[in-house]
Tab-separated table of C-alpha atoms and ligand atoms in Angstrom:
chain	number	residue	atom	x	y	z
A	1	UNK	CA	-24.520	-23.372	-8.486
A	2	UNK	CA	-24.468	-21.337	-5.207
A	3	UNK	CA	-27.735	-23.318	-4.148
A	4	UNK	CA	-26.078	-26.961	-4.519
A	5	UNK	CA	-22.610	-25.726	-2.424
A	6	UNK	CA	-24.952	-24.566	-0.232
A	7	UNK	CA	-26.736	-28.118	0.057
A	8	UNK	CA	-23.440	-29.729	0.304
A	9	UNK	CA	-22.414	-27.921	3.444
A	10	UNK	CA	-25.865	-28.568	4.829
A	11	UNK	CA	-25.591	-32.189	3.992
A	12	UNK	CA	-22.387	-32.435	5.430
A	13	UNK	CA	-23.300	-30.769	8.671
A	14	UNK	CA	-26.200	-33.263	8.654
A	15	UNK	CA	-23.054	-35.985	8.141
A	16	UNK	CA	-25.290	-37.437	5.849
A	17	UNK	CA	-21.929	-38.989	3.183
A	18	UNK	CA	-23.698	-40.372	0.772
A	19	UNK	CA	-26.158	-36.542	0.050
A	20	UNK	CA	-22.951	-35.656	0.016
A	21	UNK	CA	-21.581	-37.428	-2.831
A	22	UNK	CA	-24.644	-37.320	-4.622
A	23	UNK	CA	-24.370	-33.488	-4.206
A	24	UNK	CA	-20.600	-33.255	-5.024
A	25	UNK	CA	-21.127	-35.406	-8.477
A	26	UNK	CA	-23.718	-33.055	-9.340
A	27	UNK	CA	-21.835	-29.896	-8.609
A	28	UNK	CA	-19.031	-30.834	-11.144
A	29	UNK	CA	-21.532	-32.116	-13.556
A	30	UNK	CA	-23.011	-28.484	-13.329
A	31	UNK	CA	-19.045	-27.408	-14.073
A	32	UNK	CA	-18.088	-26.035	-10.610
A	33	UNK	CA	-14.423	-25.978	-10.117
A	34	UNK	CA	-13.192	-28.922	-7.561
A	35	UNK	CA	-11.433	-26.158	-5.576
A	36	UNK	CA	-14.845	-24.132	-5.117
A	37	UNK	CA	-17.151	-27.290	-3.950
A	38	UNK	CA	-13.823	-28.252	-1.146
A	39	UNK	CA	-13.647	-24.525	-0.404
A	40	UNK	CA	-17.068	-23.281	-0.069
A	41	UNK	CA	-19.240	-26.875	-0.204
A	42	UNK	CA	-17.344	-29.067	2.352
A	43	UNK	CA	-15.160	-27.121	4.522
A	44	UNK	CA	-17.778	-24.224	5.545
A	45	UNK	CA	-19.869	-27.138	5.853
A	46	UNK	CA	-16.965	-28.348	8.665
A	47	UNK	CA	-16.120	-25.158	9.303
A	48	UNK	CA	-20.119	-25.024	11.041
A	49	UNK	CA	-19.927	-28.415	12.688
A	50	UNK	CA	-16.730	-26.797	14.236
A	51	UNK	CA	-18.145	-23.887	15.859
A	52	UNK	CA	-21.694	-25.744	17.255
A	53	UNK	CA	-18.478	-28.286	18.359
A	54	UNK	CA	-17.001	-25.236	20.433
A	55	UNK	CA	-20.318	-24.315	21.358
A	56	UNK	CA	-21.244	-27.735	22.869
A	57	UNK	CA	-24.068	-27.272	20.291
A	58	UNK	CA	-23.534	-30.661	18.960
A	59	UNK	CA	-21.303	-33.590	20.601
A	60	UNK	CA	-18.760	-35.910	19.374
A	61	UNK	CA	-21.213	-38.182	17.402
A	62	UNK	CA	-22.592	-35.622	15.362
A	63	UNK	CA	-18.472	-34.331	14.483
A	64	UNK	CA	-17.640	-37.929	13.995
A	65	UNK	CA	-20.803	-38.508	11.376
A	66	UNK	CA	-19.814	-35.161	9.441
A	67	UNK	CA	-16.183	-36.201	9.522
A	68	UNK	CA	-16.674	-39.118	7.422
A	69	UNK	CA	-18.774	-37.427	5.160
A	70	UNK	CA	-15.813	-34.580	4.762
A	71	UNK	CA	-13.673	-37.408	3.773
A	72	UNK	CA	-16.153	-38.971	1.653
A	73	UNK	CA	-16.773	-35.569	-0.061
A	74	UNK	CA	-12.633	-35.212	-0.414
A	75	UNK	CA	-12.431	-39.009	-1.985
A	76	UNK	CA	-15.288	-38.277	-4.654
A	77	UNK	CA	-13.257	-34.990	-5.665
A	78	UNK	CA	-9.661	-36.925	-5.758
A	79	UNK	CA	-10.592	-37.661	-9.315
A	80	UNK	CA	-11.623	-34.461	-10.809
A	81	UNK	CA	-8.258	-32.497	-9.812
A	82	UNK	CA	-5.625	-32.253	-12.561
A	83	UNK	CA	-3.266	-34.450	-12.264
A	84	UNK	CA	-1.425	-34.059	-15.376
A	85	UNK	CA	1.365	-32.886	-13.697
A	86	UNK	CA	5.056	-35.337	-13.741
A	87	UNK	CA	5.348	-37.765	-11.836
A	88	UNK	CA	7.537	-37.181	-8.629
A	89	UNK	CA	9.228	-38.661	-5.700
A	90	UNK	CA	7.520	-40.166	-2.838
A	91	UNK	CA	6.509	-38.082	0.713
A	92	UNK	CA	5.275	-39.982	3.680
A	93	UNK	CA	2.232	-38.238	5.631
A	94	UNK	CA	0.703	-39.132	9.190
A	95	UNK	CA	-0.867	-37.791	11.827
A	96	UNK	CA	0.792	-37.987	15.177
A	97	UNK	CA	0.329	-40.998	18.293
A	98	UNK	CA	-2.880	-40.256	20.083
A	99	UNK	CA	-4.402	-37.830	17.735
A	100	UNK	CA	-7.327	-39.516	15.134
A	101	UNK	CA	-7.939	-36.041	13.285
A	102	UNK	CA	-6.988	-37.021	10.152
A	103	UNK	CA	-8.932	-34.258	7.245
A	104	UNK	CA	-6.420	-31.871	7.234
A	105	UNK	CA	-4.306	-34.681	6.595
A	106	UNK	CA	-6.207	-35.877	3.673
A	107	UNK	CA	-5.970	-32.614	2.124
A	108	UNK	CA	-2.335	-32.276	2.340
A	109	UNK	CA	-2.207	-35.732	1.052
A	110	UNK	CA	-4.633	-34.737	-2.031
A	111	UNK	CA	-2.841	-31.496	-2.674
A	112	UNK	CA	0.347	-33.516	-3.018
A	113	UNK	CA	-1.090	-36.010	-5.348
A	114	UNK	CA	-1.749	-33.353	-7.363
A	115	UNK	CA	1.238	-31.815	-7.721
A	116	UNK	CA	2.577	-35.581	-8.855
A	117	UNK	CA	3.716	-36.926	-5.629
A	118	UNK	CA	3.265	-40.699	-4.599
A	119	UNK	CA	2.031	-40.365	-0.925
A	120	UNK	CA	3.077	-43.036	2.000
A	121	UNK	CA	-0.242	-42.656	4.157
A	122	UNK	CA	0.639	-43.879	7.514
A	123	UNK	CA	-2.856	-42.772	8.703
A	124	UNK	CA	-4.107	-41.267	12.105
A	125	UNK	CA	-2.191	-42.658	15.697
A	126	UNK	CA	1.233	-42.689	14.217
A	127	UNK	CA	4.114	-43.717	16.763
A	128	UNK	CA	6.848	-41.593	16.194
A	129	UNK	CA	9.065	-44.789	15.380
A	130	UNK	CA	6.727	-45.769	12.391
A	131	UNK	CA	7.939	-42.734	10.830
A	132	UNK	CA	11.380	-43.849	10.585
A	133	UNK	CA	10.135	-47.562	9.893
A	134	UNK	CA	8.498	-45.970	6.713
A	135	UNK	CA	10.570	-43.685	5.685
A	136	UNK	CA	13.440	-46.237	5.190
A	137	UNK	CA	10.598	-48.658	3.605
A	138	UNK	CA	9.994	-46.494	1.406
A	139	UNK	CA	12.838	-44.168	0.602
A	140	UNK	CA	11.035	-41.395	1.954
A	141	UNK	CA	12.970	-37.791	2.428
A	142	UNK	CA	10.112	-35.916	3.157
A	143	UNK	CA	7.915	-36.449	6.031
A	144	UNK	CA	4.569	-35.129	6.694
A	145	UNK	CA	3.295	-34.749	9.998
A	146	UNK	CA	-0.024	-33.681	11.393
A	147	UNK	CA	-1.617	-32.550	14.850
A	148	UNK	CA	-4.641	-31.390	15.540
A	149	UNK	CA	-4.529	-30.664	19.586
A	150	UNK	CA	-2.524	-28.747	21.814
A	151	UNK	CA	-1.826	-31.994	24.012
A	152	UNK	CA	-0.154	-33.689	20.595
A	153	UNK	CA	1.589	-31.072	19.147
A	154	UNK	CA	4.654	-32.495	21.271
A	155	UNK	CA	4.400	-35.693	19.538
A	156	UNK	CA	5.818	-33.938	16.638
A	157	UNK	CA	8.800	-33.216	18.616
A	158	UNK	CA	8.722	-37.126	19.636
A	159	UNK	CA	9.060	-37.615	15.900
A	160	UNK	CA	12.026	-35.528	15.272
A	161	UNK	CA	13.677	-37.380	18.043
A	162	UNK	CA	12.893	-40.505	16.953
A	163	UNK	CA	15.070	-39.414	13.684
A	164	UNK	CA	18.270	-38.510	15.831
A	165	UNK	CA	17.801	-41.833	17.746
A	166	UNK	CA	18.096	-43.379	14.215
A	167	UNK	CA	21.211	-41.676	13.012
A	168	UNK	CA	18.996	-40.176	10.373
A	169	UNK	CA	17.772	-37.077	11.177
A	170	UNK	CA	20.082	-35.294	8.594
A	171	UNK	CA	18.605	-37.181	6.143
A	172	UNK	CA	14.668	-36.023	5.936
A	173	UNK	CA	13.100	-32.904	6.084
A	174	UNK	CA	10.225	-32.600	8.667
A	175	UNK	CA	7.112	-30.879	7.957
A	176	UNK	CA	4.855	-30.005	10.320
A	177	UNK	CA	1.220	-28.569	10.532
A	178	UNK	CA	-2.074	-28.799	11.604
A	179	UNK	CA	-4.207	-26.074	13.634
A	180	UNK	CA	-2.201	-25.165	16.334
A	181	UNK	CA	0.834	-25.463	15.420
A	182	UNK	CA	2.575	-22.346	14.486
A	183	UNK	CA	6.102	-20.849	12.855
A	184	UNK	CA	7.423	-20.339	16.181
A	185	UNK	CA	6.754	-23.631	17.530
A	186	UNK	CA	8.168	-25.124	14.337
A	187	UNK	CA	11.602	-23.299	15.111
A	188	UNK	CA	11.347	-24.382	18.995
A	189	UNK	CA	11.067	-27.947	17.982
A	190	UNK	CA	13.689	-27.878	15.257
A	191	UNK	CA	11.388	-29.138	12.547
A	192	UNK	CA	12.456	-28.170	9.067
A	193	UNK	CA	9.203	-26.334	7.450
A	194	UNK	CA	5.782	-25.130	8.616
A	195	UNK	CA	3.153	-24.593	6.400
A	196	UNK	CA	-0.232	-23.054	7.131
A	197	UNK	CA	-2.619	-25.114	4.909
A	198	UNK	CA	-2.121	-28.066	2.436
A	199	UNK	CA	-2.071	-26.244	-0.667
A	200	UNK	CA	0.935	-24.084	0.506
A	201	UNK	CA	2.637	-27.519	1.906
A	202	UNK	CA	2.126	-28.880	-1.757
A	203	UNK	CA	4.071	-25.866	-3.072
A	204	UNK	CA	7.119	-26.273	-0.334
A	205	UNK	CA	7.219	-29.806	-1.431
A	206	UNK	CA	7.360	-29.441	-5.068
A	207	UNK	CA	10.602	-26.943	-4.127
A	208	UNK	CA	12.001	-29.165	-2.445
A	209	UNK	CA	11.408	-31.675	-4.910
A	210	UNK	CA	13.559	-29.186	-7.205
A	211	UNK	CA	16.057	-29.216	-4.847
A	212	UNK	CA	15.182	-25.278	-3.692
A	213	UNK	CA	14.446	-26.208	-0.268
B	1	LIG	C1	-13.545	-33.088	13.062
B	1	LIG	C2	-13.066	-32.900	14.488
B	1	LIG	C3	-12.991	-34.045	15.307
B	1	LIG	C4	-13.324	-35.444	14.799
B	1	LIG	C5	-12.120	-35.947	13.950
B	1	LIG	C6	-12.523	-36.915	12.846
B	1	LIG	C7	-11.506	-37.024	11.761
B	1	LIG	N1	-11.651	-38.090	10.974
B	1	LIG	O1	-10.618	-36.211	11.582
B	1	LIG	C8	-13.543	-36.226	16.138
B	1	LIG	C9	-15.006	-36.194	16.504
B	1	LIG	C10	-13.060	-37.663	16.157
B	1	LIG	C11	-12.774	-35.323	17.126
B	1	LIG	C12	-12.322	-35.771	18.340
B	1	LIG	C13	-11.716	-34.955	19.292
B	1	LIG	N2	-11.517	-33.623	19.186
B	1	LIG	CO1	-11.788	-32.632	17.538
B	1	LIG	N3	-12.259	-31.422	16.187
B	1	LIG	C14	-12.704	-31.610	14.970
B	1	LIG	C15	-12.937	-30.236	14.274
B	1	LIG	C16	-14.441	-29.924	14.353
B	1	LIG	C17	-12.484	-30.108	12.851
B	1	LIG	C18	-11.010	-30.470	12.570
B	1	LIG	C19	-10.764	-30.480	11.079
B	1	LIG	O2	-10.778	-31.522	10.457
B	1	LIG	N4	-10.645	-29.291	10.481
B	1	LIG	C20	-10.543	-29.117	9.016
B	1	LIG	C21	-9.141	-29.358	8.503
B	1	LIG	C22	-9.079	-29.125	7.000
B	1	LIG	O3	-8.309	-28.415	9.150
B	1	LIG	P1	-6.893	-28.825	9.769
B	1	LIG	O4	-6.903	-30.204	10.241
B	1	LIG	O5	-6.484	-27.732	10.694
B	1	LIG	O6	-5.938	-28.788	8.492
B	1	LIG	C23	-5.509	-27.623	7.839
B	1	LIG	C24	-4.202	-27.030	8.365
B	1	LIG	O7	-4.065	-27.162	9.760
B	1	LIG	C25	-3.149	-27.714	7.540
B	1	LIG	N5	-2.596	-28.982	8.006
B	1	LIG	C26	-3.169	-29.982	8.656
B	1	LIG	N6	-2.300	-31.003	8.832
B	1	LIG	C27	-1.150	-30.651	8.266
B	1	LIG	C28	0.063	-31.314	8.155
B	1	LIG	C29	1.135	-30.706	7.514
B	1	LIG	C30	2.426	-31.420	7.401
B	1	LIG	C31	0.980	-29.399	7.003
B	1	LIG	C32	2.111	-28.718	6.388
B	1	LIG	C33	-0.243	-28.728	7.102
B	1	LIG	C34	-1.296	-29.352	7.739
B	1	LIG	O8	-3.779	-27.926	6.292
B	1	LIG	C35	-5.208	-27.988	6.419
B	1	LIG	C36	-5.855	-26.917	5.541
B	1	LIG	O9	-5.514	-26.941	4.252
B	1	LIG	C37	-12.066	-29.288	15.189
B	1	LIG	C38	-12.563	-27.850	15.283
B	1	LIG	C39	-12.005	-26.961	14.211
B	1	LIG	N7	-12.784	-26.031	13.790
B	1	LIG	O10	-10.862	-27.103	13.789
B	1	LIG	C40	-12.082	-30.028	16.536
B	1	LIG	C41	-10.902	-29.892	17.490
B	1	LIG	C42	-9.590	-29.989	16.728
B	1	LIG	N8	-11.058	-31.059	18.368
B	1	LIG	C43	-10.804	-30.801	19.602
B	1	LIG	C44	-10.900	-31.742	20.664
B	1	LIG	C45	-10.652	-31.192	22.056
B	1	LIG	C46	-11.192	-33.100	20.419
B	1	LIG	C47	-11.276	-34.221	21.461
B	1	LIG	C48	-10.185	-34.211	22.544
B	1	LIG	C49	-12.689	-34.134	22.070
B	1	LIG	C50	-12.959	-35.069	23.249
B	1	LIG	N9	-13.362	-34.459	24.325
B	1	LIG	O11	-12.793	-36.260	23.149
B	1	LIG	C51	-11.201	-35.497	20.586
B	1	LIG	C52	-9.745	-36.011	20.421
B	1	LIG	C53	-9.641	-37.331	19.733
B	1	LIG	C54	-8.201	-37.654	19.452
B	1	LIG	N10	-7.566	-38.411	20.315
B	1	LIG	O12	-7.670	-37.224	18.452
B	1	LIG	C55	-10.353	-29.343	19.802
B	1	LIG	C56	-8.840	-29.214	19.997
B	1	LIG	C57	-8.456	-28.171	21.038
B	1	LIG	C58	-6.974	-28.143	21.195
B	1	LIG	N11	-6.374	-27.054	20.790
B	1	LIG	O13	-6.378	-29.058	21.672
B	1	LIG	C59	-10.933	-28.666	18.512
B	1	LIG	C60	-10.135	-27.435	18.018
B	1	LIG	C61	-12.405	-28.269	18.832
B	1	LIG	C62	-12.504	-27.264	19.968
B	1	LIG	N12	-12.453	-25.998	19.722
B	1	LIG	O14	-12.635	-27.612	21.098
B	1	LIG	N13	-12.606	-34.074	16.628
């Protein structure tokens, strides 16, 4: 079992998506938990690319190809998470104008899913306005939103203003997230929750589904 997560992050690191899928099908087959191939298959496997990233190891192509093959891994797992759960109300997610990272929105999206939410993906490059555009589309009271770099984590500020411009900031909760942003920037903003990874953001949403948040 250890030797096929171990392939995975290799694969992954290689970007080579469809090793990866191959690899992922076969690690459930063997009975590994969907949680352990994400965990310690594709994210180390990321986790890797990262550092040789920081390192100037590797370049942008080489991210870009392992990227995909992240999100390929995370699309071949969406299945095999229980989803027996009730159905429940409907969140938007995005990630912010000018900022393409979107896996650590994919997993907050999946995470969600699995709790029995219906997710609104608005995808990567979100203007702040199509937040409020979709939110009203859709009836969405909980919005999602995603950075990835220090230069866009003031886009999610852009977002909460694009509420108050709309009259209807009192009626969502914003939830923000994504590597650098923090607790403390979350209160300087005035965003309503911060959550450090997508599992915990499933749990504040299922709360608030409750009507505890
Ligand atoms: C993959 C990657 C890319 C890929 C993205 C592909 C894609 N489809 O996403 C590509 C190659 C395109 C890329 C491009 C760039 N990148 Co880049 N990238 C990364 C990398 C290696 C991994 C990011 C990632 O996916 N992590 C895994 C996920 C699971 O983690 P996560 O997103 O943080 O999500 C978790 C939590 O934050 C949270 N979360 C995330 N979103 C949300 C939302 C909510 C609401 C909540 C509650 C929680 C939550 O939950 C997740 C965990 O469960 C990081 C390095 C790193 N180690 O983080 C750099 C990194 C983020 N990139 C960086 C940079 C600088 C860039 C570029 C500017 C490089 C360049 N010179 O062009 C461009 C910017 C492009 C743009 N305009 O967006 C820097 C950012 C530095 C900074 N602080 O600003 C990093 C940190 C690398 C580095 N050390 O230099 N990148």
């Amino acid at each position: 079992m250890m030797k096929l997560l171990h392939e995975i992050s290799e694969e992954l690191e290689l970007g080579h998506a469809v090793q990866v899928k191959k690899k992922v099908l076969a690690a459930i087959e063997e009975g590994t938990s969907p949680d352990q191939i994400l965990k310690e298959g594709l994210l180390r496997g990321l986790d890797h690319i990262g550092k040789q990233f920081r390192e100037s190891e590797v370049g942008i192509p080489e991210v870009l190809l392992a990227a995909r093959a992240m999100n390929t891994g995370i699309r071949v797992l969406k299945p095999f998470y229980d989803k027996t759960k009730e159905p429940r109300g409907k969140i938007c997610v995005g990630t912010v104008q000018g900022d393409i990272h979107d896996i650590g929105k994919n997993l907050v999206k999946l995470m969600m899913e699995c709790q029995g939410f219906q997710i609104i993906d608005l995808g990567n490059d979100v203007a702040p306005e199509r937040f409020v555009e979709a939110s009203q589309e859709h009836h969405c009271t909980l919005i999602c939103c995603s950075a990835l770099l220090s230069t866009t984590m003031n886009e999610l500020k852009a977002v909460i203003k694009a509420f108050e411009k709309a009259g209807l900031r009192q009626q969502v909760k914003i939830m923000i997230g994504g590597a650098p942003v923090t607790q403390q920037f979350c209160e300087k903003i005035g965003a309503d929750c911060y959550t450090e990874d997508a599992m915990e953001a499933s749990q504040y949403a299922v709360l608030y589904d409750e009507g505890e948040k």
